[in-house]
Coordinates of N, CA and C in Angstrom, one line a residue:
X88 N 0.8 -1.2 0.0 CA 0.0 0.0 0.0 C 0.9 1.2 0.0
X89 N 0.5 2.1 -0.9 CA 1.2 3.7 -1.1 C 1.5 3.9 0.8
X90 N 2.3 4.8 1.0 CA 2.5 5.0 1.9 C 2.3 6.2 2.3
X91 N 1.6 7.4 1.0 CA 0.6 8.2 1.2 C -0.8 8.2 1.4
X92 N -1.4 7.1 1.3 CA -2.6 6.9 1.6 C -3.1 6.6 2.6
X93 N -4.1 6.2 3.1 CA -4.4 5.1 4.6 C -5.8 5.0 4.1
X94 N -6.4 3.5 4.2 CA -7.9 3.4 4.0 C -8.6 2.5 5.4
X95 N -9.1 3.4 5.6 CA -10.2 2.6 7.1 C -11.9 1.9 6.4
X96 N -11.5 0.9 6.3 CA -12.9 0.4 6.1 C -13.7 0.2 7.1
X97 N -15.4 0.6 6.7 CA -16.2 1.0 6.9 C -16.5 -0.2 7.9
X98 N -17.0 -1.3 7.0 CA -17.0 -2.7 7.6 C -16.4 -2.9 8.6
X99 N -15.0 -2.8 9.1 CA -14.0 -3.1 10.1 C -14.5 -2.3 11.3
X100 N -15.0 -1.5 11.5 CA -15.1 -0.3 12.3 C -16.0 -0.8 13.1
X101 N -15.7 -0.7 14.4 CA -16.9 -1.1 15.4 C -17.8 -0.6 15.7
X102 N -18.9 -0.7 16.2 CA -20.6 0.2 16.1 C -20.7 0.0 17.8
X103 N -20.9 1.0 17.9 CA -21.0 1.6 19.8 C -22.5 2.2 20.0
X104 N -22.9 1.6 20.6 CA -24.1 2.1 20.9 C -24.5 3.5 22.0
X105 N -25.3 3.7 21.5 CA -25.5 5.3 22.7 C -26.2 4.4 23.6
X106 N -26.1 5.9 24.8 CA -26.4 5.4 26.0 C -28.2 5.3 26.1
X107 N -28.9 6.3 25.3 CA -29.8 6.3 25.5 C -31.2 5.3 24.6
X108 N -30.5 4.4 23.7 CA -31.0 3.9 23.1 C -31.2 3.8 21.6
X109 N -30.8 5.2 21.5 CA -31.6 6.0 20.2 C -30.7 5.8 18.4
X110 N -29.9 5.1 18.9 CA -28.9 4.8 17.6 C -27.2 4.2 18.2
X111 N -27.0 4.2 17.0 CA -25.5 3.6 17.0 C -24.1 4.4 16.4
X112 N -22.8 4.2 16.7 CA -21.9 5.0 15.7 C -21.0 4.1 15.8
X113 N -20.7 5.0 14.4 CA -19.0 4.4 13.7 C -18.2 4.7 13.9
X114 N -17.2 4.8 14.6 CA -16.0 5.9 14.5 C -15.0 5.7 13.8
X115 N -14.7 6.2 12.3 CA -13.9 6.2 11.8 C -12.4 6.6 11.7
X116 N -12.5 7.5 12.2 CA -11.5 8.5 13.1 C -11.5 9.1 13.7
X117 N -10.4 9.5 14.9 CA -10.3 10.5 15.7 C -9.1 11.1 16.1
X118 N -8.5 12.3 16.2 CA -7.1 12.7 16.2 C -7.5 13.7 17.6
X119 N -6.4 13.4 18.6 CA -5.0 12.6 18.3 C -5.4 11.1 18.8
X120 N -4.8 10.0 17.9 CA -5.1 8.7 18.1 C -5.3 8.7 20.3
X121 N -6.1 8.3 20.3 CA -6.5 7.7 21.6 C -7.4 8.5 22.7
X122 N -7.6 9.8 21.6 CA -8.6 10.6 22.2 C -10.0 10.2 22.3
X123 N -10.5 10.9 23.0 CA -12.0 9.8 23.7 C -13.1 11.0 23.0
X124 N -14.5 11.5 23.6 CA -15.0 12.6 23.0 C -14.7 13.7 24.0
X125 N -13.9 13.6 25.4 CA -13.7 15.1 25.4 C -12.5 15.9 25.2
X126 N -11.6 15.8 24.7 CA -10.7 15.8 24.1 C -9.9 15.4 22.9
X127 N -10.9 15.6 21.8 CA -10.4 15.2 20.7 C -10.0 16.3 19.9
X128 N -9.4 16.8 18.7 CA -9.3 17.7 18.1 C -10.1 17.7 16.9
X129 N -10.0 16.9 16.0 CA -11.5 16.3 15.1 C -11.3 14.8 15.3
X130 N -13.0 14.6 14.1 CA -13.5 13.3 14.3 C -14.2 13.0 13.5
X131 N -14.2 12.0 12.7 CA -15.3 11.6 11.2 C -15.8 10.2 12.0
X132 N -16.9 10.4 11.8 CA -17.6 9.1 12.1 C -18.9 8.7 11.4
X133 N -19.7 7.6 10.9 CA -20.8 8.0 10.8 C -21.8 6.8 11.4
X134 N -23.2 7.6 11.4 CA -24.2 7.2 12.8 C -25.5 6.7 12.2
X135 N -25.9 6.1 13.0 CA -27.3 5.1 12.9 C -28.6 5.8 13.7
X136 N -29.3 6.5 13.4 CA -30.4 7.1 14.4 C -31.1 6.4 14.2
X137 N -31.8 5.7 15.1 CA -33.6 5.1 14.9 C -34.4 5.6 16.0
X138 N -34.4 6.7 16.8 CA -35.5 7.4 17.2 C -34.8 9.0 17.6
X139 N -36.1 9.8 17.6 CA -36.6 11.0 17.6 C -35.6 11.4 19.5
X140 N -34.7 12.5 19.0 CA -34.1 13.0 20.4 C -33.4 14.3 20.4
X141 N -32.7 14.5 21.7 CA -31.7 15.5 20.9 C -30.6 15.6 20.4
X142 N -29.6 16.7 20.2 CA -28.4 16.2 19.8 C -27.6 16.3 20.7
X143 N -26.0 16.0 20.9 CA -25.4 15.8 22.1 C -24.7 16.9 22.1
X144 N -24.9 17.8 23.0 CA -24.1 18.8 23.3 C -22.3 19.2 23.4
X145 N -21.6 19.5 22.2 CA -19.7 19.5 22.4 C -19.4 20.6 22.0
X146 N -19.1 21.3 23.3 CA -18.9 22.9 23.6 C -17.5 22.9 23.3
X147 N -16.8 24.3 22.1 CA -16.1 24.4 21.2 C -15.9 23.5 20.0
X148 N -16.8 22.9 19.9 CA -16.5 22.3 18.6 C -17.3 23.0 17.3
X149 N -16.7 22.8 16.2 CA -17.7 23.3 15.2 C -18.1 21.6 14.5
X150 N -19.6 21.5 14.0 CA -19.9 20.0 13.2 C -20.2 20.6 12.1
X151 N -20.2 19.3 11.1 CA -21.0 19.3 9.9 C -21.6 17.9 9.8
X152 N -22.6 17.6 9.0 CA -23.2 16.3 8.6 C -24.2 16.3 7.4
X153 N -24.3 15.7 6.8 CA -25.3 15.5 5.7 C -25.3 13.8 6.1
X154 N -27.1 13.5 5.5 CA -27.8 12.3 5.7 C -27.4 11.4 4.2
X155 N -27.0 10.2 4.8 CA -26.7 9.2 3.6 C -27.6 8.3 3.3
X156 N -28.4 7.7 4.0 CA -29.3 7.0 3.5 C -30.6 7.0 4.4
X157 N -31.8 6.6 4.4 CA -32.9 7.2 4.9 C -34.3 8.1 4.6
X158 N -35.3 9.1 4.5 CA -35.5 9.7 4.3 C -35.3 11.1 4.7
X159 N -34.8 11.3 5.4 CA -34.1 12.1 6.5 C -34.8 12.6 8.0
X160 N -34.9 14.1 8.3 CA -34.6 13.9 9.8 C -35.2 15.7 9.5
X161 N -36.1 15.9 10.3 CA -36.6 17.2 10.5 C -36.0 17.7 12.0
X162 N -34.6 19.2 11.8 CA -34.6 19.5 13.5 C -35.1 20.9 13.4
X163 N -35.6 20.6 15.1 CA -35.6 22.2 15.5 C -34.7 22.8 16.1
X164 N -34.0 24.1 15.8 CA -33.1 24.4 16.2 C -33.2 25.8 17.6
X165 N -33.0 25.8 18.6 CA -33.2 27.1 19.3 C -31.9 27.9 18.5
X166 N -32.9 29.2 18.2 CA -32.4 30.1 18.0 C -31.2 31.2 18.9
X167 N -32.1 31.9 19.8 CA -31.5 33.1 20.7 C -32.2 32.7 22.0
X168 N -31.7 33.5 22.9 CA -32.3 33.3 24.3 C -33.5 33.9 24.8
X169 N -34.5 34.5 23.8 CA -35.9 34.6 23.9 C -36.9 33.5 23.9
X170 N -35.8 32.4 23.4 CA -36.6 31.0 23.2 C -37.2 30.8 21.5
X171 N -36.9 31.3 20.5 CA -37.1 31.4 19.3 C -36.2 30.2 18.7
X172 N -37.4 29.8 17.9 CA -36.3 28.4 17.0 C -36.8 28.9 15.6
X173 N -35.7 27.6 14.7 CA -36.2 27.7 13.2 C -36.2 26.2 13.4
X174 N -36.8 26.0 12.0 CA -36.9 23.9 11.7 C -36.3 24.0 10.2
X175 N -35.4 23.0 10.4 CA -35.1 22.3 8.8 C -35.1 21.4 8.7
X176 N -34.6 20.4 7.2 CA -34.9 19.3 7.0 C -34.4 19.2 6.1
X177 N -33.8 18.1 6.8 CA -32.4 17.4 5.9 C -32.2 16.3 5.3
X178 N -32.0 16.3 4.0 CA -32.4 14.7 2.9 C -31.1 14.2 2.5
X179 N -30.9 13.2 2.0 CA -29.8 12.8 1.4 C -29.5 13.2 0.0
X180 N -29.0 13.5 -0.5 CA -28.1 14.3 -1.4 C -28.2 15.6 -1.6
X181 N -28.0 16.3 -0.4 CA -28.2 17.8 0.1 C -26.8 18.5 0.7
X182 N -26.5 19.3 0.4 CA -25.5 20.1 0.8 C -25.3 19.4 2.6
X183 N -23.8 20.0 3.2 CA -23.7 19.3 4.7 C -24.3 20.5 5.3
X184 N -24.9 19.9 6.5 CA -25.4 20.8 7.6 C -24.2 21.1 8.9
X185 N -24.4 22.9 8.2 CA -22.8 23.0 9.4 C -23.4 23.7 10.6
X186 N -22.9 23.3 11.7 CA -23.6 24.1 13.1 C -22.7 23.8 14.5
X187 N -22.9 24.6 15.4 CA -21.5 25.0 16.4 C -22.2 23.9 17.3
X188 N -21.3 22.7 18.3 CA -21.4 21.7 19.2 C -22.3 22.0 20.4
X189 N -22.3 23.8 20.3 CA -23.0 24.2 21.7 C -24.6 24.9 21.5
X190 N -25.2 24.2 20.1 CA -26.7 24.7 19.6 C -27.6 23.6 20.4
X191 N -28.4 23.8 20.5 CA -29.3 22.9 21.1 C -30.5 22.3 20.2
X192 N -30.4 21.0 19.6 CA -31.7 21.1 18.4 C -31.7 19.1 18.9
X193 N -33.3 19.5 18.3 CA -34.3 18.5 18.7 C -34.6 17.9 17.4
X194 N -34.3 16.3 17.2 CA -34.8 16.2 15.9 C -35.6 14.9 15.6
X195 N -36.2 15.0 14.5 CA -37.6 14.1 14.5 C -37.2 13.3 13.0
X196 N -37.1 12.1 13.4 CA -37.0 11.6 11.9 C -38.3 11.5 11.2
X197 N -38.1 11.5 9.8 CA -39.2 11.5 8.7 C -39.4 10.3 8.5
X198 N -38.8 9.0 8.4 CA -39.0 7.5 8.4 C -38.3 6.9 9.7
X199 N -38.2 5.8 9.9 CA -38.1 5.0 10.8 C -36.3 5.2 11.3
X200 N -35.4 5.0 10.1 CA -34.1 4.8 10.4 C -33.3 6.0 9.8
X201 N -32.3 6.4 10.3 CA -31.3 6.7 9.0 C -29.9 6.9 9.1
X202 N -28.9 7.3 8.1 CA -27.7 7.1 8.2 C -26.9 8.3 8.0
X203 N -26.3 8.8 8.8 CA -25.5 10.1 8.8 C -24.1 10.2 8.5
X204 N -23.3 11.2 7.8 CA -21.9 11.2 8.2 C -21.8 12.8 9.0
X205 N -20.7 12.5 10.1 CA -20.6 13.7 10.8 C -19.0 13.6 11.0
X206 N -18.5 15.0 10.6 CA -17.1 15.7 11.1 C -17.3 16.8 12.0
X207 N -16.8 16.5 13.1 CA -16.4 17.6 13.8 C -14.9 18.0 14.3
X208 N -14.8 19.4 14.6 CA -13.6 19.8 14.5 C -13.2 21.2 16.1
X209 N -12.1 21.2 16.4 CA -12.1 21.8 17.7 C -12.1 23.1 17.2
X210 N -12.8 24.1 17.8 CA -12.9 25.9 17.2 C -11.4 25.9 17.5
X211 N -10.8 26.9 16.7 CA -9.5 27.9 17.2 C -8.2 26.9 16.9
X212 N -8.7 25.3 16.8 CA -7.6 24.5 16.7 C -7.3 24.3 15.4
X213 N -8.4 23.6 14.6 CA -8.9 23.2 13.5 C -10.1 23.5 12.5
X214 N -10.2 23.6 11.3 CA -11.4 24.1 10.4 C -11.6 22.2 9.5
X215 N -12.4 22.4 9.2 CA -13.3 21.6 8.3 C -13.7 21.8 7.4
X216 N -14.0 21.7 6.1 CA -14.4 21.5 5.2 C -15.3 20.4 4.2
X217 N -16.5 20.4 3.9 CA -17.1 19.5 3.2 C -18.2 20.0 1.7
X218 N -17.6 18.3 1.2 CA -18.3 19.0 0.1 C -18.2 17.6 -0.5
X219 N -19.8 17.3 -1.6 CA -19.9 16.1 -2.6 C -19.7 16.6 -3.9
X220 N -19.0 15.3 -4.5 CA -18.4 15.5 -5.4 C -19.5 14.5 -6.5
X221 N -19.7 14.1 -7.5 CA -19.9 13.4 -8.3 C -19.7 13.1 -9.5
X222 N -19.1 11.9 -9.6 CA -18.3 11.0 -10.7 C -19.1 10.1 -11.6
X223 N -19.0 10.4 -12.7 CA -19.8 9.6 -13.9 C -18.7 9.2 -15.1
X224 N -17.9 8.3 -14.7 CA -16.6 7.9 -15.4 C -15.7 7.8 -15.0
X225 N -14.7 9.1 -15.3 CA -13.4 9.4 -14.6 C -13.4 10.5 -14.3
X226 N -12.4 10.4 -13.1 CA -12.6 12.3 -13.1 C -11.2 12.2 -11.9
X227 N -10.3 13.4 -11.8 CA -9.3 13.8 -11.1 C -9.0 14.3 -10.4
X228 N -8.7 14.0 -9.2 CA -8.6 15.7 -8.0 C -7.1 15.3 -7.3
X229 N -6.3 16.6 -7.2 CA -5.5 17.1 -7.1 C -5.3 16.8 -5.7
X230 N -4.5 16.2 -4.9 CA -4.2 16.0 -3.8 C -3.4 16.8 -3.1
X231 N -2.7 17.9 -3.4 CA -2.5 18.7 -2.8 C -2.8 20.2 -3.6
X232 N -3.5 20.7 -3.5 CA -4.3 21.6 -3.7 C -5.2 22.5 -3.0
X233 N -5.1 22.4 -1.7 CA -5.5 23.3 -0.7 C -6.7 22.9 -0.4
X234 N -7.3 22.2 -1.0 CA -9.0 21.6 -1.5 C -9.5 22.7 -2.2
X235 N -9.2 23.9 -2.2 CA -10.0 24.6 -3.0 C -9.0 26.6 -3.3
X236 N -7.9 25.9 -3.5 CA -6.8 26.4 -4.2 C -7.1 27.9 -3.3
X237 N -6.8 28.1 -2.2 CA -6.4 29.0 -1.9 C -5.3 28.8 -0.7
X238 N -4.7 30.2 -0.4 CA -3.5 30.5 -0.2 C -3.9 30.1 1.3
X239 N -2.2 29.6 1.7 CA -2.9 28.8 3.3 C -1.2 28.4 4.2
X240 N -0.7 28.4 5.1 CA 0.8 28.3 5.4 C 0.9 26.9 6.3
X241 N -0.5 26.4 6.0 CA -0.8 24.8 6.9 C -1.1 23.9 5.4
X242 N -1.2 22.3 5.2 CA -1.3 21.7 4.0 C -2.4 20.9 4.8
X243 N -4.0 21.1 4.4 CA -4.6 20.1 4.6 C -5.1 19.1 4.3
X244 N -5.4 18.0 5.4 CA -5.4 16.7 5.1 C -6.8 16.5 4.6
X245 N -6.6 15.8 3.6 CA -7.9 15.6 2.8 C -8.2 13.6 3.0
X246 N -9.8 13.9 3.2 CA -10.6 12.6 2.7 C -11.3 12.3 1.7
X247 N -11.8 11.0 1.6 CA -12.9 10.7 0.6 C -14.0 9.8 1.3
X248 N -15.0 9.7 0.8 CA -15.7 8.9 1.3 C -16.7 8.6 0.3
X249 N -16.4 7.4 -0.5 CA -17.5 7.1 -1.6 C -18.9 6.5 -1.1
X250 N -20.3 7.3 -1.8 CA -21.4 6.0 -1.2 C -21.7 5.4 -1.9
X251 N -20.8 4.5 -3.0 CA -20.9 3.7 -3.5 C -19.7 3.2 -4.3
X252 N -19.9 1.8 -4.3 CA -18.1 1.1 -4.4 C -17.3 1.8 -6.2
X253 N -16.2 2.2 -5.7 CA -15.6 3.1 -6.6 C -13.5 2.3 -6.7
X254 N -13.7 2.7 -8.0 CA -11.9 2.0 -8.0 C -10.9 4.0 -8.0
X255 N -10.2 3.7 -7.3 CA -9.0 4.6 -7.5 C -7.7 4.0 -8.2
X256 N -7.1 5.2 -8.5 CA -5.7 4.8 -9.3 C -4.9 6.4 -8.5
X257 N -3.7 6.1 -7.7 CA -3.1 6.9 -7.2 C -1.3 6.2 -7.1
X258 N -0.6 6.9 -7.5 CA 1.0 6.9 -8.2 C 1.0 6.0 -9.0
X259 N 0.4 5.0 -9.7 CA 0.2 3.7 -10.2 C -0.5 2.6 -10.1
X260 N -1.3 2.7 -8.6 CA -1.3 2.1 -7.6 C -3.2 1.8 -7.7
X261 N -4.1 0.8 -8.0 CA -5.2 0.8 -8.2 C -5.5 0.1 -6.7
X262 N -6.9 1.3 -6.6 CA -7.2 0.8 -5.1 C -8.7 1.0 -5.2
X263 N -9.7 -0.4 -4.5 CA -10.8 -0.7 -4.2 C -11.5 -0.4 -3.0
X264 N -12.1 0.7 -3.1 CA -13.2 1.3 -1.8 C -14.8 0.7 -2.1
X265 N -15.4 0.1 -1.0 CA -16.4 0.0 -1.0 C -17.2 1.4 -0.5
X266 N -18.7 1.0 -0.1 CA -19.4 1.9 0.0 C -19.2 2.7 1.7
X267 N -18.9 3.9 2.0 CA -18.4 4.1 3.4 C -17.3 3.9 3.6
X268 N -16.5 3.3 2.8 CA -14.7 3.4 2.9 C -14.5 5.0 3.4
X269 N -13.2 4.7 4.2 CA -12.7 6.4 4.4 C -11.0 6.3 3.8
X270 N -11.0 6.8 2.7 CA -9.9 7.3 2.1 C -8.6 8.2 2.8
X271 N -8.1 8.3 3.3 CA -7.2 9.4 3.8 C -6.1 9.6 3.1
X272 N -5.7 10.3 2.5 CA -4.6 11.3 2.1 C -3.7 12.1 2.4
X273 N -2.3 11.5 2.4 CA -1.3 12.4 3.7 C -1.0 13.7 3.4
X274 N -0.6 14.4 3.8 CA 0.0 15.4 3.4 C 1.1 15.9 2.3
X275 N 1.1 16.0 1.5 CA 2.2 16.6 0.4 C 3.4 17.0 0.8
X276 N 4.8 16.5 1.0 CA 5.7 17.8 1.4 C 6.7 18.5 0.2
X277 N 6.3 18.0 -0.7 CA 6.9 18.8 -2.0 C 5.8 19.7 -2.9
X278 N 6.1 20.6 -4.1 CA 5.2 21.0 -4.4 C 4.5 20.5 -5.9
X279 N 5.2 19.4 -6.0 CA 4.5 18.6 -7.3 C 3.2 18.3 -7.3
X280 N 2.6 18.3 -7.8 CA 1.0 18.3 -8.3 C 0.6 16.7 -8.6
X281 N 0.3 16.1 -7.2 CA -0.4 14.7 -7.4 C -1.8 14.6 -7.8
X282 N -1.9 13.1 -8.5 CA -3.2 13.5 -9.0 C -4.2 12.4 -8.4
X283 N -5.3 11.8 -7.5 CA -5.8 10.9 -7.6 C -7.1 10.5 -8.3
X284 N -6.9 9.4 -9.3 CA -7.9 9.6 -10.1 C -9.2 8.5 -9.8
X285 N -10.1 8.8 -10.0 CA -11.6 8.2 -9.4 C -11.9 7.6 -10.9
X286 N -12.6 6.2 -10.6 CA -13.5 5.4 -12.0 C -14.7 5.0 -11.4
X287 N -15.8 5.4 -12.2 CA -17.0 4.6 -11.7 C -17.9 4.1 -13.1
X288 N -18.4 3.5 -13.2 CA -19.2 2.5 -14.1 C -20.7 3.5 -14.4
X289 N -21.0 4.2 -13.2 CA -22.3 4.3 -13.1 C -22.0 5.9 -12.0
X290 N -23.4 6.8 -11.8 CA -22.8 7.7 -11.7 C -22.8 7.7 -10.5
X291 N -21.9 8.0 -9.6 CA -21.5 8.0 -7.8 C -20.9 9.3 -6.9
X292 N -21.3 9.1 -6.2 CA -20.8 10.9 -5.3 C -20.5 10.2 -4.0
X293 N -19.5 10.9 -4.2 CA -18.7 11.0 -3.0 C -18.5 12.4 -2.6
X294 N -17.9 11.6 -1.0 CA -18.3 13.4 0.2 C -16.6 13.4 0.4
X295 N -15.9 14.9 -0.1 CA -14.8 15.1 0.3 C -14.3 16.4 1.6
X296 N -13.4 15.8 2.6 CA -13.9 16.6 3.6 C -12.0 17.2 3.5
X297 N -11.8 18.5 4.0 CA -10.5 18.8 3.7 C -10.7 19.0 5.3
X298 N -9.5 18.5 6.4 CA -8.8 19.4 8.0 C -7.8 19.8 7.6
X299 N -7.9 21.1 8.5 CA -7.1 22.1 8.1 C -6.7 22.7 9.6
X300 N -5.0 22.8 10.0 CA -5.1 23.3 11.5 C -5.1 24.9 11.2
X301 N -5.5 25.3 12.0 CA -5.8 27.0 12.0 C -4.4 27.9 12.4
X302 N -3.5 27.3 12.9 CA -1.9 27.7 13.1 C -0.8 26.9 12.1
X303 N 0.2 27.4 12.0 CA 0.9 26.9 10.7 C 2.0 25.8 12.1

């Protein structure tokens, strides 16, 4: 295996159940290896809801998530301290829903079950980034590239996460992800322009998430 890459299968990953009953998670990662949830600096994992609750309160963190399979999940969010909320609703192939660890939102699924991915990241330490991409053949992205070519004096580490099984080709190197594979991508320390290239048969999106530390 490239020794720039690292792939965590989805499969291998152990499912931990909440305390309250209401679903299950995956933890895919967590940095710095052996960090638990109160001190971690980020974390990609993704989750199993099967009942209506709230969300778990993680003061300084910033999240994102978008719904992967399901029909999704209606929350209400408290607004301000007058007690004023909004409600959204969130489906699966919808932009990621970004929101601070310390919001308070109550949420109600629209079907019985469903499947989440969530990154969170520590405020002031680390930023985040997410975004779906969609492949109908081949297509190429730049591995070190800033994820989105701007100017930056940190190199961030980028993932992938296909929802549906996809072949890569990276330095020569053909590599098989199933569905919920987590791709990781080391860091660049030269400034040659790598390229990893994506094949799909049929058309497939994948969720690319760029961490980035906020100090050089």
């Amino acid at each position: 295996m490239n020794p720039n890459i690292q792939i965590i299968r989805y499969e291998e990953c152990e499912s931990s159940l909440w305390k309250n009953g209401g679903g299950s998670t995956k933890q895919l990662l967590i940095w710095p290896k052996g960090a638990d949830l109160s001190n971690f600096d980020f974390r990609i994992s993704i989750a199993t809801i099967s009942s209506d609750g709230p969300f778990s309160l993680f003061n300084g963190i910033d999240r994102q998530l978008c719904i992967l399979e399901g029909e999704g999940v209606r929350l209400k969010i408290k607004g301000n301290d007058l007690g004023q909320s909004e409600e959204i609703i969130l489906r699966p192939n919808e932009q990621p829903f970004c929101f601070s660890g310390e919001t308070q939102i109550e949420s109600k699924l629209l079907d019985n079950q469903l499947l989440d991915f969530n990154v969170m990241a520590r405020r002031g330490c680390y930023t985040a980034r997410m975004e779906r991409i969609e492949c109908n053949g081949t297509i190429q992205i730049e591995t070190n590239d800033n994820c989105a070519h701007q100017p930056t004096n940190t190199q961030p580490i980028q993932f992938l996460l296909p929802l549906a099984p996809i072949s890569c080709i990276y330095q020569g190197e053909k590599i098989t992800l199933q569905s919920y594979d987590l791709l990781q991508l080391a860091e660049e320390k030269n400034t040659t322009v790598e390229c990893l290239t994506l094949i799909s048969r049929q058309t497939t999106q994948l969720i690319r998430v760029c961490i980035e530390a906020t100090q050089p």
